PDB file of C-alpha atoms in Angstrom:
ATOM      1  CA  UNK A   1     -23.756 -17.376  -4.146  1.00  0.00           C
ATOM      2  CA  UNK A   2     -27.241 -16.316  -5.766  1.00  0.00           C
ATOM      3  CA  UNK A   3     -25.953 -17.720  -9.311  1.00  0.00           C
ATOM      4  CA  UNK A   4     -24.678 -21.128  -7.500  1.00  0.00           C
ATOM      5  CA  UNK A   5     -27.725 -21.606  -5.800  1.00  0.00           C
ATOM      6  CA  UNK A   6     -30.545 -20.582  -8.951  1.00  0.00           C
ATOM      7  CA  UNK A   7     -28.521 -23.917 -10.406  1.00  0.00           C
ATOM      8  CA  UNK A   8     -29.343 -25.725  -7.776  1.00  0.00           C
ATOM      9  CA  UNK A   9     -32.128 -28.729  -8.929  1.00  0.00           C
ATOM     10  CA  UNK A  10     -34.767 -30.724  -7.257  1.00  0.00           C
ATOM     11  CA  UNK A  11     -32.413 -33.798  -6.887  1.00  0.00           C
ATOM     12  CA  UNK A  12     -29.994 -31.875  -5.266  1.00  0.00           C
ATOM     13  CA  UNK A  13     -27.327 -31.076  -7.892  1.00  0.00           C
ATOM     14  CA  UNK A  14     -26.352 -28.374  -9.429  1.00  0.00           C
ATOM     15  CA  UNK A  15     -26.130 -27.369 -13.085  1.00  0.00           C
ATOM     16  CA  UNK A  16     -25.253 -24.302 -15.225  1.00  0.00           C
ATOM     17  CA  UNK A  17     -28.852 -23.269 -15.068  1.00  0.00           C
ATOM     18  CA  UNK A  18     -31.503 -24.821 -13.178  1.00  0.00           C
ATOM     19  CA  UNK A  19     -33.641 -27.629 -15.100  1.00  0.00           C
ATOM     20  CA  UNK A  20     -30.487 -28.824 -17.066  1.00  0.00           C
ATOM     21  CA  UNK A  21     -28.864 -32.306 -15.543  1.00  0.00           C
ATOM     22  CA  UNK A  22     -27.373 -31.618 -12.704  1.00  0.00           C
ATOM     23  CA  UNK A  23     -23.300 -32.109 -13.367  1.00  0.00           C
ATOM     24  CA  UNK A  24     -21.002 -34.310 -11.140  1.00  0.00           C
ATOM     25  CA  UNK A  25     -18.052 -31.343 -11.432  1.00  0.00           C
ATOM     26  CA  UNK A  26     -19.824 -28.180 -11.180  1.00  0.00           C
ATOM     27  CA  UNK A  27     -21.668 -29.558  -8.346  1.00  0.00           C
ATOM     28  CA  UNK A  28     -18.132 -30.303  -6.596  1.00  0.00           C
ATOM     29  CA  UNK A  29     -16.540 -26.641  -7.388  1.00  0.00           C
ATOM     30  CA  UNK A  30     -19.541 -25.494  -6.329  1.00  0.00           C
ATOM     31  CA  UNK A  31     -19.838 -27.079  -2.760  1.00  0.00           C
ATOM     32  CA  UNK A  32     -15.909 -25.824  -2.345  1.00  0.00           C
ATOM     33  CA  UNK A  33     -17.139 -21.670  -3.268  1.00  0.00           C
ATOM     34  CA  UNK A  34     -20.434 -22.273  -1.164  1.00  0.00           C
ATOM     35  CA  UNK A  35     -18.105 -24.057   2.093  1.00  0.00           C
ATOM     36  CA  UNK A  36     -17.004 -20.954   3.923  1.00  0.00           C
ATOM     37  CA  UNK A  37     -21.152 -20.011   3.549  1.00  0.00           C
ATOM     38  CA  UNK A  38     -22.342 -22.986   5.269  1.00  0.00           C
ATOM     39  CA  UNK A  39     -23.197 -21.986   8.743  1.00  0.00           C
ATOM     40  CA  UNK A  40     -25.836 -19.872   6.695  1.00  0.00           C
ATOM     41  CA  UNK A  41     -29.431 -21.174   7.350  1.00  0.00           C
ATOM     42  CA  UNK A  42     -30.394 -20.039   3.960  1.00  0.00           C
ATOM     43  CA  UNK A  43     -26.911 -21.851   2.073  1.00  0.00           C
ATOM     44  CA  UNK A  44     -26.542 -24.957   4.937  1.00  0.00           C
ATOM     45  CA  UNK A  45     -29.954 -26.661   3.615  1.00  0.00           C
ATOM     46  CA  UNK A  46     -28.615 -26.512  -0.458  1.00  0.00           C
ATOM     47  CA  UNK A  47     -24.971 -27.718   0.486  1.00  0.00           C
ATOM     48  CA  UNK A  48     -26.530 -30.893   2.402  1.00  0.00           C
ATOM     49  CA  UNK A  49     -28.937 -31.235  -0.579  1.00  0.00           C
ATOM     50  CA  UNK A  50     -26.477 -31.218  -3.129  1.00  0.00           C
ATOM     51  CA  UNK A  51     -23.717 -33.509  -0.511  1.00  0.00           C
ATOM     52  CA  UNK A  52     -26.939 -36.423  -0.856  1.00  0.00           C
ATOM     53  CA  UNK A  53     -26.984 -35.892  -4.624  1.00  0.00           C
ATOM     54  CA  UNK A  54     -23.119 -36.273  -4.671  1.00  0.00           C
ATOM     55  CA  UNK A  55     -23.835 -39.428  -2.503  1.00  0.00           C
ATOM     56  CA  UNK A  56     -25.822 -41.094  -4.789  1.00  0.00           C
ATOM     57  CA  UNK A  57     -23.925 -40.135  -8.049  1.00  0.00           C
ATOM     58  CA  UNK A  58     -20.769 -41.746  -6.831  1.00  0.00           C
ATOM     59  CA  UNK A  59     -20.303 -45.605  -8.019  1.00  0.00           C
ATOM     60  CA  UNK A  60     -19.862 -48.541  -5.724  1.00  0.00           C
ATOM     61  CA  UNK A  61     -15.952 -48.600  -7.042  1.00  0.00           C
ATOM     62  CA  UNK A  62     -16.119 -45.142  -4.905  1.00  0.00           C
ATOM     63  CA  UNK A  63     -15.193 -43.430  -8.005  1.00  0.00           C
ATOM     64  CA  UNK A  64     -17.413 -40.706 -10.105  1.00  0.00           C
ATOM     65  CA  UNK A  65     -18.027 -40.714 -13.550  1.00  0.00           C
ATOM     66  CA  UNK A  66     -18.245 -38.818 -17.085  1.00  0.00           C
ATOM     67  CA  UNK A  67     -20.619 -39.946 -18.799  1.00  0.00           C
ATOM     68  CA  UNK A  68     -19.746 -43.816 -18.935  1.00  0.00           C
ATOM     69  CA  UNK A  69     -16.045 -43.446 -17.795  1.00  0.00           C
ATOM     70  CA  UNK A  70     -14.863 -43.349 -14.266  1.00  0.00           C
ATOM     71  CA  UNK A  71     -13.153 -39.883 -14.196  1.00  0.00           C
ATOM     72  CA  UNK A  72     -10.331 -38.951 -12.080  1.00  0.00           C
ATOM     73  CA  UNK A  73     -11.120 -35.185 -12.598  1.00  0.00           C
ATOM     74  CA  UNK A  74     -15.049 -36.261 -10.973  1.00  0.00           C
ATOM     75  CA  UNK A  75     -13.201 -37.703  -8.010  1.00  0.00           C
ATOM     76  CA  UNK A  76     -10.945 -35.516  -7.564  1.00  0.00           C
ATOM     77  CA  UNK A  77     -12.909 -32.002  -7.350  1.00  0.00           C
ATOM     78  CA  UNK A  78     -15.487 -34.370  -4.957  1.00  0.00           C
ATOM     79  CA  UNK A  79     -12.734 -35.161  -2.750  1.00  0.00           C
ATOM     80  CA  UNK A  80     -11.905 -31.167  -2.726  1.00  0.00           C
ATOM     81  CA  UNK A  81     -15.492 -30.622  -1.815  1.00  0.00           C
ATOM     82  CA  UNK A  82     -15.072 -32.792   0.777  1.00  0.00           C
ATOM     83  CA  UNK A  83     -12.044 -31.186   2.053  1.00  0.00           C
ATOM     84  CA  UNK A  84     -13.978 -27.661   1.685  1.00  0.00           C
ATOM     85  CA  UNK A  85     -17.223 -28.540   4.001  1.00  0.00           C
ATOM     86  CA  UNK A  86     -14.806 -30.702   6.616  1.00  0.00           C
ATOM     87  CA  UNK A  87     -17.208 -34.278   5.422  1.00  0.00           C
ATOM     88  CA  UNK A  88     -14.872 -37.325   5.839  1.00  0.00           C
ATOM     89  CA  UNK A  89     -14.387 -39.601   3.413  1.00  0.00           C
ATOM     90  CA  UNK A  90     -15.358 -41.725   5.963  1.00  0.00           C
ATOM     91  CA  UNK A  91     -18.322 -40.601   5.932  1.00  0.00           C
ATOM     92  CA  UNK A  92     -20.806 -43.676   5.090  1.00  0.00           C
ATOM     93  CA  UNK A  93     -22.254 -41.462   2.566  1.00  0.00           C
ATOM     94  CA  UNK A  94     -18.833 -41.496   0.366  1.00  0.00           C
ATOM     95  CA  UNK A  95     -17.097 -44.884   1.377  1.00  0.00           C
ATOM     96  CA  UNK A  96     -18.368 -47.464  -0.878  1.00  0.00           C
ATOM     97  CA  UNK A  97     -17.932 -51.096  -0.635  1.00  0.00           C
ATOM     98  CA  UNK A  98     -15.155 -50.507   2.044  1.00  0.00           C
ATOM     99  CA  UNK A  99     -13.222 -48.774  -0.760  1.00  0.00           C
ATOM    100  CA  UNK A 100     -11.691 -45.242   0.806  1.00  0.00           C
ATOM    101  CA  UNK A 101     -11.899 -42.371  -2.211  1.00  0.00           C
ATOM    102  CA  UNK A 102      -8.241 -41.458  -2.152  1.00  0.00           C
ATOM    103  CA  UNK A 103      -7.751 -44.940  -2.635  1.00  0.00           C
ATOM    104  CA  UNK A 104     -10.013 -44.665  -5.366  1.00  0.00           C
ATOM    105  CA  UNK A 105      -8.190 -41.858  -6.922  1.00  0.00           C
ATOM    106  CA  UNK A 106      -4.953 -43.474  -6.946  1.00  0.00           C
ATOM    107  CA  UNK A 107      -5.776 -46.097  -9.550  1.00  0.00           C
ATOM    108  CA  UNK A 108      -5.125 -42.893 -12.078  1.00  0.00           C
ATOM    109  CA  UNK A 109      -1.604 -42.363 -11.203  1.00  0.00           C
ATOM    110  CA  UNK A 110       1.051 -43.090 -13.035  1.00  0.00           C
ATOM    111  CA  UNK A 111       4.083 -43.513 -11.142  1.00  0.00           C
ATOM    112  CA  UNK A 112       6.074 -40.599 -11.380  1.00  0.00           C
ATOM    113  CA  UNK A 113       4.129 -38.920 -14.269  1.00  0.00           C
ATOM    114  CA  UNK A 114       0.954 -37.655 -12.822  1.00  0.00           C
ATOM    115  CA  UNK A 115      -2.881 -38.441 -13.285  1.00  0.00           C
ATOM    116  CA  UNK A 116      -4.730 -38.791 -16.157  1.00  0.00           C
ATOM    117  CA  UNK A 117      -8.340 -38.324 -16.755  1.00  0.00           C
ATOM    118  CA  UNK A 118      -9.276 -41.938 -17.466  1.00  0.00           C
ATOM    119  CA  UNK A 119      -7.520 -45.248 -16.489  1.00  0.00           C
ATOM    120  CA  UNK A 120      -4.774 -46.065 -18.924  1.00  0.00           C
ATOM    121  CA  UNK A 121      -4.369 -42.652 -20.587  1.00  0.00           C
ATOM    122  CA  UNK A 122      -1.296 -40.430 -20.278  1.00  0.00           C
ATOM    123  CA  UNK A 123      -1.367 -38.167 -17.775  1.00  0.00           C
ATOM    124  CA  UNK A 124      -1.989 -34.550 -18.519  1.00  0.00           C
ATOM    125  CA  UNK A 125      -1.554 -31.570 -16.251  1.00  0.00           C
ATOM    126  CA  UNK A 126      -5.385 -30.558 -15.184  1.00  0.00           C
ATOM    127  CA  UNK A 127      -5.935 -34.588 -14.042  1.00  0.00           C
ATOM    128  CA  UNK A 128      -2.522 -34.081 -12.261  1.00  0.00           C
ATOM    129  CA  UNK A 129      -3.641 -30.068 -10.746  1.00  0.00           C
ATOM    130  CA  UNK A 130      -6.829 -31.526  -9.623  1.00  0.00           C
ATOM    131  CA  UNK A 131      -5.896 -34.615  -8.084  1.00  0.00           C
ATOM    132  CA  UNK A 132      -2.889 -32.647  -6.095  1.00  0.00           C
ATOM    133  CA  UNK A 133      -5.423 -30.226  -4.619  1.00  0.00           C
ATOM    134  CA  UNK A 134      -7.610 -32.926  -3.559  1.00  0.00           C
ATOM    135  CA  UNK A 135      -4.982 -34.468  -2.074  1.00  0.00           C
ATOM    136  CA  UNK A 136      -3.719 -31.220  -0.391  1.00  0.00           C
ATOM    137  CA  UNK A 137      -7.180 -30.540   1.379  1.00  0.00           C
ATOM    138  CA  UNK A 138      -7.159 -33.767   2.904  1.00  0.00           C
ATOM    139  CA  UNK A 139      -3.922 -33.733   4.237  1.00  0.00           C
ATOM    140  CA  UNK A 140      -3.889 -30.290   5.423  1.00  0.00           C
ATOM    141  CA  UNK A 141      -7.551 -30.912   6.339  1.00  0.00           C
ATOM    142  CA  UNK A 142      -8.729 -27.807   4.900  1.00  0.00           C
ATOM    143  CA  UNK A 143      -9.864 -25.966   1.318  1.00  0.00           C
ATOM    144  CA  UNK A 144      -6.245 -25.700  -0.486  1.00  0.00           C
ATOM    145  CA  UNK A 145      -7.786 -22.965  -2.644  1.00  0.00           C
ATOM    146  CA  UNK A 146      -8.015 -20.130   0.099  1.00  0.00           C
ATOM    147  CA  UNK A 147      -4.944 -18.327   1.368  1.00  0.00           C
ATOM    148  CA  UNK A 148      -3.895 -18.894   4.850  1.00  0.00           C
ATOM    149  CA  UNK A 149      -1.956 -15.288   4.620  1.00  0.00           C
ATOM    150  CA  UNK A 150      -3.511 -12.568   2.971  1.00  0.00           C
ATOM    151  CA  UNK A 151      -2.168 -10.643  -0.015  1.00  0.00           C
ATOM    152  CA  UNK A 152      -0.987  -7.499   0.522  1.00  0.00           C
ATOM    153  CA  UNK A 153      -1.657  -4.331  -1.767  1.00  0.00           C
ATOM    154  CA  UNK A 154       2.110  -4.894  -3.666  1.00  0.00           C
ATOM    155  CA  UNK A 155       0.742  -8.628  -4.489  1.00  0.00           C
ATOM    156  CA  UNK A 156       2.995 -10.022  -1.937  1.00  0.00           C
ATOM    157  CA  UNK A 157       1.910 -12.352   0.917  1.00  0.00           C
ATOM    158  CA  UNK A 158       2.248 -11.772   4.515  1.00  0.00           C
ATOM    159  CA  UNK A 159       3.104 -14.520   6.221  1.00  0.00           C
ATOM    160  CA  UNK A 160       3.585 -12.826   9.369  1.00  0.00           C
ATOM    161  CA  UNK A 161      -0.329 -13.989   9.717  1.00  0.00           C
ATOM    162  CA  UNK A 162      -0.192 -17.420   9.625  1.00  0.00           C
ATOM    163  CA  UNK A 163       0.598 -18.470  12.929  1.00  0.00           C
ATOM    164  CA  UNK A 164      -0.150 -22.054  12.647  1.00  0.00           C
ATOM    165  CA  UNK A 165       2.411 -22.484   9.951  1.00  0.00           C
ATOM    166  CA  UNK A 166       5.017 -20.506  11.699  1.00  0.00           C
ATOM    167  CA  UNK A 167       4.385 -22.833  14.717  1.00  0.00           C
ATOM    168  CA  UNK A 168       4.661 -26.202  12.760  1.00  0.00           C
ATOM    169  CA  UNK A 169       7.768 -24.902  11.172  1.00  0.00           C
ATOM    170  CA  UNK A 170       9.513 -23.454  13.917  1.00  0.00           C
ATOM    171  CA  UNK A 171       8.693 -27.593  16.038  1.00  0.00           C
ATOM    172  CA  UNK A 172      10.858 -29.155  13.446  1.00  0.00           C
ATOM    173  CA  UNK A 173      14.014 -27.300  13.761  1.00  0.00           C
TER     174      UNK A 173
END
């Protein structure tokens, strides 16, 4: 948290180290590590800091960039963010132009291929990864990187934990 938070600069983003350009991505991963944190008083203030930087970094197309290139990788890993701290993407913040983000994120799929990184290229699997657990944590409405059941000492998973899911599962028999 300490090391996520030193990066944190004046406009809100984050970078590797403090004083460098704050970074689109690393800002994103690091609002998803920093979500379960934000009831915190001393974390809450940097994650809304850094959610106002995200703001104004996205592009009225509601997409993020690379450098010049809308990125799907950008958009995607914002969207997880997102997900992570329970922020809408209706949120007025992150809607842009009356465009919705996931609709946004869509114009990198290729139909039964994947996502690619940029519009027009081949998909590749870390555009696809991404994009799939952005689009998890908004369906599921929560961060698709944390286990719902915990992993047990032998590496397997008890699911006898996860009451939710065993409720949902057990309604559509």
């Amino acid at each position: 948290i300490n090391v996520i938070m030193a990066g944190q600069n004046a406009d809100g983003g984050i970078s590797e180290t403090q004083g460098e350009p704050s970074d689109v991505f690393l800002t994103a991963l690091s609002l998803t590590a920093l979500a379960p944190y934000r009831d915190d008083d001393s974390i809450g203030p940097c994650i809304e800091r850094a959610l106002d930087w995200l703001s104004g970094e996205q592009h009225s197309n509601a997409l993020y960039y690379d450098g010049a290139v809308s990125s799907s990788r950008q958009t995607s890993a914002v969207i997880l963010a997102l997900g992570s701290l329970s922020v809408s993407l209706a949120d007025s913040r992150f809607s842009k132009n009356g465009i919705h983000m996931l609709d946004a994120l869509m114009r990198f799929y290729s139909d039964g291929s994947g996502f690619s990184k940029k519009r027009g290229d081949t998909p590749d699997a870390e555009s696809t990864e991404l994009a799939l657990l952005a689009l998890c944590s908004q369906k599921n409405r929560r961060n698709s990187l944390v286990l719902r059941s915990p992993v047990t000492g032998s590496g397997s998973i008890d699911f006898s934990s996860s009451d939710e899911e065993t409720d949902s599962s057990s309604e559509t028999k």
